[in-house]
GROMACS .gro file of C-alpha atoms in nm:
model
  302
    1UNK     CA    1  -1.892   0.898   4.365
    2UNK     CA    2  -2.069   0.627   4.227
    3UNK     CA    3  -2.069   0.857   3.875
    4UNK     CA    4  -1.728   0.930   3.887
    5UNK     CA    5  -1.631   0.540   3.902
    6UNK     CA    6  -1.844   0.487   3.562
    7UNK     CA    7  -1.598   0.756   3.384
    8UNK     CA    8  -1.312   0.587   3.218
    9UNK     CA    9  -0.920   0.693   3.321
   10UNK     CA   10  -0.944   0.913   2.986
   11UNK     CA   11  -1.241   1.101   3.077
   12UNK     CA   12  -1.137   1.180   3.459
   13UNK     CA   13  -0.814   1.299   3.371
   14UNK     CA   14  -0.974   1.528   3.110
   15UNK     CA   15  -1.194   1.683   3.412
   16UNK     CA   16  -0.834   1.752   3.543
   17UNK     CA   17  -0.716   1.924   3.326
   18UNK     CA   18  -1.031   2.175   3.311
   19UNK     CA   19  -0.956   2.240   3.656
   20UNK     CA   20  -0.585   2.297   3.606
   21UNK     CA   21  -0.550   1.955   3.845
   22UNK     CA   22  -0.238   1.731   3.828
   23UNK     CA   23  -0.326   1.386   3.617
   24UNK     CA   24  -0.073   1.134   3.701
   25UNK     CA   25  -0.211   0.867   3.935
   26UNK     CA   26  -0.412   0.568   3.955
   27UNK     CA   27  -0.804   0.601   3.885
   28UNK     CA   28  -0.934   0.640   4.230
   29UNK     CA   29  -0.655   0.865   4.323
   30UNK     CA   30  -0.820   1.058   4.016
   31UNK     CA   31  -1.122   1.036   4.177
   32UNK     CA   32  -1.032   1.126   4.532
   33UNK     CA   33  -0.856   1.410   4.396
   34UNK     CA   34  -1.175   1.563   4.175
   35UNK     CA   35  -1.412   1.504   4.518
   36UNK     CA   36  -1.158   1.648   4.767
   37UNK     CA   37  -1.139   1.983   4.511
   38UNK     CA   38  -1.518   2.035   4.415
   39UNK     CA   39  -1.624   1.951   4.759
   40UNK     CA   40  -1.914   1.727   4.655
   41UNK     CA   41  -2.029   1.953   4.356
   42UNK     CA   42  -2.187   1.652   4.110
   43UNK     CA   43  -1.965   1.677   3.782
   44UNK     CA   44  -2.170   1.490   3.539
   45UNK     CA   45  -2.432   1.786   3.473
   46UNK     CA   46  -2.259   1.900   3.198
   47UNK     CA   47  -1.978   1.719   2.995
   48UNK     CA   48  -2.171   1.563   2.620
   49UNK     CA   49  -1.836   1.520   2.469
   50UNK     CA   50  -1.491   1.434   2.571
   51UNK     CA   51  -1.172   1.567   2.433
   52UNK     CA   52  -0.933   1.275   2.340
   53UNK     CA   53  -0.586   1.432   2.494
   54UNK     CA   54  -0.357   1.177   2.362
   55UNK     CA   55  -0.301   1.075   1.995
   56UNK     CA   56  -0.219   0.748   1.806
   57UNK     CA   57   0.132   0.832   1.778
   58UNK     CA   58   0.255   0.900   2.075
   59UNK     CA   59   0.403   0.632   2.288
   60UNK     CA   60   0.487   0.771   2.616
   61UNK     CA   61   0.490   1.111   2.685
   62UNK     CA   62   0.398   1.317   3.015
   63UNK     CA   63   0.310   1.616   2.761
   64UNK     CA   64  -0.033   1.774   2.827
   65UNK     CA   65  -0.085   1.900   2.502
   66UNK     CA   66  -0.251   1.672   2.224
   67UNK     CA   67   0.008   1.519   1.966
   68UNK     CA   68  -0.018   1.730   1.692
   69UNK     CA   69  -0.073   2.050   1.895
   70UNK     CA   70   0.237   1.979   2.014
   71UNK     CA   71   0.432   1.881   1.736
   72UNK     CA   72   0.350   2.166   1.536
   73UNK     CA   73   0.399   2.406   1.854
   74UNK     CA   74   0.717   2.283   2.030
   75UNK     CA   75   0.846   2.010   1.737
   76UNK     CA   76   0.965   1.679   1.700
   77UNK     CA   77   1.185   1.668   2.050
   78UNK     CA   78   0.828   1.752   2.214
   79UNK     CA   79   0.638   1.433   2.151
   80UNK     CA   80   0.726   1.059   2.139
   81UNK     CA   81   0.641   0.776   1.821
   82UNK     CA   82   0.503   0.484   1.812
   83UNK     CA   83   0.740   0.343   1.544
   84UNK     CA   84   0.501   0.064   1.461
   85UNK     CA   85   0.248   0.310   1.366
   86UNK     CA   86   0.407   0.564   1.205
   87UNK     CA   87   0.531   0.283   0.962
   88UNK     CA   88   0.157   0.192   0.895
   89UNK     CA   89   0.079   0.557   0.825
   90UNK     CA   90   0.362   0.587   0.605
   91UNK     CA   91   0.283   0.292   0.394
   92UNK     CA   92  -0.082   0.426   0.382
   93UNK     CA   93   0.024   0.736   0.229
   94UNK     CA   94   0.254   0.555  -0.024
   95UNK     CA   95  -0.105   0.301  -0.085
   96UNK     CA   96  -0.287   0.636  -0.131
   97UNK     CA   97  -0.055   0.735  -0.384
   98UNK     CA   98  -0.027   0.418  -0.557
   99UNK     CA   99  -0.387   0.398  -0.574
  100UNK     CA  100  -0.454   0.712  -0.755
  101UNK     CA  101  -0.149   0.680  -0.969
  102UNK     CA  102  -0.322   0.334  -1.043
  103UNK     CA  103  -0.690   0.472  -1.173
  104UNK     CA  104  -0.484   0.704  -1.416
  105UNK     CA  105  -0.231   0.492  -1.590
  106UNK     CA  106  -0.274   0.359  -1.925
  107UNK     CA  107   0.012   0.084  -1.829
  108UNK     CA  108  -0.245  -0.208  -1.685
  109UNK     CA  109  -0.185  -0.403  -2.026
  110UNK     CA  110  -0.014  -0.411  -2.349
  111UNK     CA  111   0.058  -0.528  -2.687
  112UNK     CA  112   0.397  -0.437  -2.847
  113UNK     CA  113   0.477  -0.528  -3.250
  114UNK     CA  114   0.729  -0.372  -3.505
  115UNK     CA  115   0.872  -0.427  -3.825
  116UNK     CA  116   1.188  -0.237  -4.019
  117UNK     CA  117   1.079  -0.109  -4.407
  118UNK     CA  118   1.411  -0.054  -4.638
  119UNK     CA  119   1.752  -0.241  -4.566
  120UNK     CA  120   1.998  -0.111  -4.301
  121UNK     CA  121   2.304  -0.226  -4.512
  122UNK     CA  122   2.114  -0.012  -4.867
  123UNK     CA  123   2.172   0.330  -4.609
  124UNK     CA  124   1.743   0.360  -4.602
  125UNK     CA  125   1.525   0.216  -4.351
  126UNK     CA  126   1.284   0.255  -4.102
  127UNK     CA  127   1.187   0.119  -3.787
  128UNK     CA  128   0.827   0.121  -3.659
  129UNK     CA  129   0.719   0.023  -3.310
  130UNK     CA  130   0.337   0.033  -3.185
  131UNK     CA  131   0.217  -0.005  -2.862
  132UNK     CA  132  -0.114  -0.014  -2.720
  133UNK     CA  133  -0.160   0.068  -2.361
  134UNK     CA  134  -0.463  -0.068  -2.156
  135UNK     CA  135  -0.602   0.196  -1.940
  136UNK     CA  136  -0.948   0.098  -1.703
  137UNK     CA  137  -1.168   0.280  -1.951
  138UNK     CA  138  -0.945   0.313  -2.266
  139UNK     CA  139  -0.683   0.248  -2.502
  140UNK     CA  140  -0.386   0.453  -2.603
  141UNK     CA  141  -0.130   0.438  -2.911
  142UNK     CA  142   0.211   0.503  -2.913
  143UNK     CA  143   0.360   0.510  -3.247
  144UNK     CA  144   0.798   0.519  -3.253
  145UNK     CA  145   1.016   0.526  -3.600
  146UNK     CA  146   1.334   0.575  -3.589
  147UNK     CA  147   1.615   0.545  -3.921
  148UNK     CA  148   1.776   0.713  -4.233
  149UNK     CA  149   1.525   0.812  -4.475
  150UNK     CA  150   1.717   0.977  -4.831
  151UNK     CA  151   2.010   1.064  -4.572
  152UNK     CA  152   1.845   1.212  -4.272
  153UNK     CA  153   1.760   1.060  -3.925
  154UNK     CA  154   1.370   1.012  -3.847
  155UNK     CA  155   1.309   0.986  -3.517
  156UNK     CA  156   0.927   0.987  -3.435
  157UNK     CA  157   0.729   0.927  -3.123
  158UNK     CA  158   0.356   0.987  -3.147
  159UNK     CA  159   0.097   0.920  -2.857
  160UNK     CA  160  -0.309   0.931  -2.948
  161UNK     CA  161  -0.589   0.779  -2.789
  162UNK     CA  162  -0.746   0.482  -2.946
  163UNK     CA  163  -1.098   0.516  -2.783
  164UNK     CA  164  -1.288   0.403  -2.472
  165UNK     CA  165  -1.386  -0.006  -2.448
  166UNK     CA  166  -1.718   0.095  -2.518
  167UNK     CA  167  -1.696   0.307  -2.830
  168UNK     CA  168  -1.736   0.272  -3.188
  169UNK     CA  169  -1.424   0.231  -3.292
  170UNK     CA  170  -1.307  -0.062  -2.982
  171UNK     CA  171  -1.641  -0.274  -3.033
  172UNK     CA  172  -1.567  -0.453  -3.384
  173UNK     CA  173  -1.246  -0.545  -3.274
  174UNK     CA  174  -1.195  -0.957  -3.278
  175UNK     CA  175  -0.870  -0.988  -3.135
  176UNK     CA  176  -0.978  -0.914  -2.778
  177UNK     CA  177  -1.244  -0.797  -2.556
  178UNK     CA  178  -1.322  -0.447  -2.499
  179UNK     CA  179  -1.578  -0.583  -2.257
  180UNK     CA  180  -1.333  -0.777  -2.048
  181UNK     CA  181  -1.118  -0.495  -2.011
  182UNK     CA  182  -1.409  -0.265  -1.930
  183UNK     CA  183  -1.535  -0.490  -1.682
  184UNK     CA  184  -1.189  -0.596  -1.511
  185UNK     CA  185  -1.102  -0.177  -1.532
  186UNK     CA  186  -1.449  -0.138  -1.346
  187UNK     CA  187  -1.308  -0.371  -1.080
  188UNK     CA  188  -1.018  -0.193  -1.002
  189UNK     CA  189  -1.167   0.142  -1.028
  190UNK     CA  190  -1.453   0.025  -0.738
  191UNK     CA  191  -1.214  -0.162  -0.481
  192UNK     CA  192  -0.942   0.135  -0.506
  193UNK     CA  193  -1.217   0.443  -0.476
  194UNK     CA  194  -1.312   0.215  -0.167
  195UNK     CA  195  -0.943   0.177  -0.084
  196UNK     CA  196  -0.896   0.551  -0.109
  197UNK     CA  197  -1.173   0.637   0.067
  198UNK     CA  198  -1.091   0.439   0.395
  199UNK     CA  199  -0.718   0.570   0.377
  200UNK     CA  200  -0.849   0.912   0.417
  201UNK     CA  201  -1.092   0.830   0.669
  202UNK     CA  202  -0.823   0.667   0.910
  203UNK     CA  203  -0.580   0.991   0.839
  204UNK     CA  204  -0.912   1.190   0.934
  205UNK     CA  205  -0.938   1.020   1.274
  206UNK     CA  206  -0.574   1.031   1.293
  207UNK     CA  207  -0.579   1.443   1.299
  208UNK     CA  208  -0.938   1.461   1.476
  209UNK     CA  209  -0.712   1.265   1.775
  210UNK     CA  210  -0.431   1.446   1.689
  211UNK     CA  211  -0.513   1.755   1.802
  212UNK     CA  212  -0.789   1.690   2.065
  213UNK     CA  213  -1.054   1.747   1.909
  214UNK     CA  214  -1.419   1.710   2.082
  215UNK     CA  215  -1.584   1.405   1.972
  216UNK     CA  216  -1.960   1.218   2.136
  217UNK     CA  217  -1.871   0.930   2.353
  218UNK     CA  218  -2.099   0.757   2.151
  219UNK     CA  219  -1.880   0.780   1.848
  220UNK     CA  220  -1.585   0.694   2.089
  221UNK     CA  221  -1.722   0.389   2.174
  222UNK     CA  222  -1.719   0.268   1.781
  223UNK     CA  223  -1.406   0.447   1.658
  224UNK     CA  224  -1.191   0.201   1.718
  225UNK     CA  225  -1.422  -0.041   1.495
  226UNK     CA  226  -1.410   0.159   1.195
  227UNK     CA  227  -1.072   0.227   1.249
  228UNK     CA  228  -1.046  -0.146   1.243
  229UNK     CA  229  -1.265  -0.164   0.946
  230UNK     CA  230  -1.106   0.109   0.746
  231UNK     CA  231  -0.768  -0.090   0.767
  232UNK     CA  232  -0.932  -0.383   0.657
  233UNK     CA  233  -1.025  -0.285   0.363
  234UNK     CA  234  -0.754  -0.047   0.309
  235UNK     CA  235  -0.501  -0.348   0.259
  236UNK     CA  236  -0.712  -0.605   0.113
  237UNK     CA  237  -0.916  -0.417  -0.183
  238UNK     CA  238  -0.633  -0.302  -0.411
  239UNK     CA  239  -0.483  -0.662  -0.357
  240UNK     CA  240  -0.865  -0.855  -0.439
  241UNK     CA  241  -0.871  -0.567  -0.686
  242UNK     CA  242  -0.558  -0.670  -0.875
  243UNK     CA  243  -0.576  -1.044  -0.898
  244UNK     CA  244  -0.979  -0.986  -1.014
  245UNK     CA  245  -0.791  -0.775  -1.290
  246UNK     CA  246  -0.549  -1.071  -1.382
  247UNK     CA  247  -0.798  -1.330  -1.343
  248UNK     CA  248  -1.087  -1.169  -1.587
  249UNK     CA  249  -0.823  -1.058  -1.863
  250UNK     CA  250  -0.632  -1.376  -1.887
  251UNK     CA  251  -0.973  -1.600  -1.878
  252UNK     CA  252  -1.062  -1.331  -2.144
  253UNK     CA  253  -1.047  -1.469  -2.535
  254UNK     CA  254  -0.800  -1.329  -2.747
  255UNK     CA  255  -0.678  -1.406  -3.130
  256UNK     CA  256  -0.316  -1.219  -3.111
  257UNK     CA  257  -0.201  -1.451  -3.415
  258UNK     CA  258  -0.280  -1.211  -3.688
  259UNK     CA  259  -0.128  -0.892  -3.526
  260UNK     CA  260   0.233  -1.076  -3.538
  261UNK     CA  261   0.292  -0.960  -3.177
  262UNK     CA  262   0.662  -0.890  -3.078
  263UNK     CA  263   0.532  -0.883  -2.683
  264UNK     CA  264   0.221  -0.842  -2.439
  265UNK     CA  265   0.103  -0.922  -2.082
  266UNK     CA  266   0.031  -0.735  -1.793
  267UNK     CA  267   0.200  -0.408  -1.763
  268UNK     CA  268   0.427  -0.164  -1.519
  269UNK     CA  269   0.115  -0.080  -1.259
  270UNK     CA  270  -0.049  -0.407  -1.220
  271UNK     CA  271   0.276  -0.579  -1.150
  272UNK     CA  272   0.381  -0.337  -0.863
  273UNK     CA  273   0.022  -0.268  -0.751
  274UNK     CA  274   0.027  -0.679  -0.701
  275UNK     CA  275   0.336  -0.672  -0.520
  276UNK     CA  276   0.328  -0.323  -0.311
  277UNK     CA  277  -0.062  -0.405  -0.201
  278UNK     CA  278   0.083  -0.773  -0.081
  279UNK     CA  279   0.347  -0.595   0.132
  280UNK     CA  280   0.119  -0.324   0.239
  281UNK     CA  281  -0.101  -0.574   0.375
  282UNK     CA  282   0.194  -0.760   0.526
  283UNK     CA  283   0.323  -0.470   0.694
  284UNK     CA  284  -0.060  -0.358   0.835
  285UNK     CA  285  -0.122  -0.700   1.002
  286UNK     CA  286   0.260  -0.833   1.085
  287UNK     CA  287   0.201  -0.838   1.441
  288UNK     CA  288  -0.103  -1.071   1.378
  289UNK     CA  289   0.105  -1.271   1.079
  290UNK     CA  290   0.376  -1.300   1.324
  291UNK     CA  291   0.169  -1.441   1.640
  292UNK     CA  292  -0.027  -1.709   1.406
  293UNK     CA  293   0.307  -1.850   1.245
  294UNK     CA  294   0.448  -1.904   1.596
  295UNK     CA  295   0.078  -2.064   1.702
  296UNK     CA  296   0.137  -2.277   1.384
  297UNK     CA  297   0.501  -2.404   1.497
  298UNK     CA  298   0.383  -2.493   1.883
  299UNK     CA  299   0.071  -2.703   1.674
  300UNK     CA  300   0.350  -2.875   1.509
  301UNK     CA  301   0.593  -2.909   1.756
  302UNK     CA  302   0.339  -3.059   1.954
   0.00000   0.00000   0.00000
């Protein structure tokens, strides 16, 4: 008896189910129920693991199967959603897409100038655009002309990579840093690996749940830490990530007066990295956001 009252409501009701035993009730109807069918046999020589029968996602359901068992076996109408959640596991997915999208675009920075050779109004001319794309690790060229050149239309568009920030050709440059944008790339490329990686651990303990998988009571006891954790840093690297970015290229030195510059700042993905991260995090903690702004209004109401 007295080992049956140190298992938790979980772990009783998966004993149930091994012995095809109903597993509504209250805990020491649980109890009573296990004792009264195995007559006083002791049940705690065996079990090293317990089988998590209910997932993340489901709200309230009276279904004995584990969520995603269930979902993929009897579909949607067979299992109920936590709402809530399956927002936060949405966003995650769109975070873990940003993310990567993020370590491969060449659209973190740039520098835009042109100029027109000929005269429109003589019927011969030429416009040139260049634009060089900051990447974490290197710089690309995009070359466009477009005009009328002895009667026929050019209309060019020509894309080449300049170099990394630590080659040859990036070094003697004076009218920024390589090294700053090395170092602020390096940034982004360690807080959103980390990012990454904790968004697939949480959809990994999403699944293991999912479909009941055997996992140690020890591990158990600290999953809902890590889970904890994983969020954590989940919503706040890419953010801490992005500013760091900002912070290190704008406090960077740069002499832009000679290349007559038509435009440059801070491109496409750091803009909507900065602003989908801040709403990612928003969305992960609103509950908590939510409760501390109505703490904040009874302080001042007071």
């Amino acid at each position: 008896m007295d080992g049956l009252n140190s298992l938790t409501v979980v772990e009783l009701k998966e004993l149930l189910k091994e012995k095809g035993l109903p597993i509504s009730g209250k805990k020491s109807e649980l109890i009573e129920r296990l004792i009264v069918n195995n007559k006083g046999v002791n049940l705690l020589d065996e079990p090293k693991s317990i089988v998590i029968p209910s997932a993340e996602l489901i709200e309230d359901s009276d279904q004995h199967l584990p969520f995603l068992t269930s979902l993929l076996q009897n579909g949607l109408s067979s299992v109920h959603f936590d709402r809530k959640l399956a927002l936060r596991y949405g966003a995650a997915l769109i975070m873990l897409i940003f993310l990567i999208s993020g370590l491969n675009s060449n659209s973190w920075y740039y520098m835009e100038w042109s100029k027109t050779d000929g005269d429109p109004d003589m019927g011969m001319y030429v416009d040139e655009k260049t634009t060089l794309y900051f990447g974490l690790s290197d710089i690309e060229i995009l070359y466009e002309a477009e005009g009328i050149v002895w009667g026929e239309t050019v209309d060019t568009e020509e894309s080449e990579s300049f170099g990394e920030y630590d080659s040859a050709a990036c070094k003697p440059i004076e009218e920024f840093s390589c090294d700053s944008f090395s170092t602020a790339g390096t940034w982004i490329q360690t807080t959103f690996w980390i990012s990454i990686f904790c968004i697939l651990l949480i959809f990994g303990l999403g699944i293991v749940k999912g479909f009941g998988k055997e996992i140690t009571p020890q591990f158990h006891m600290y999953e809902p830490r890590i889970r904890d954790i994983s969020w954590g840093l989940a919503t706040a690297l890419p953010f801490i990530g992005t500013i760091i970015y900002g912070f290190i290229i704008g406090q960077s030195e740069m002499d832009l007066s000679e290349l007559d510059l038509d435009d440059n700042g801070f491109g496409f993905i750091w803009w909507s990295m900065l602003i989908f991260s801040f709403a990612f995090a928003g969305l992960v903690y609103s509950q908590q956001i939510s409760s501390r702004i109505s703490r904040f209004k009874q302080v001042l109401a007071k």
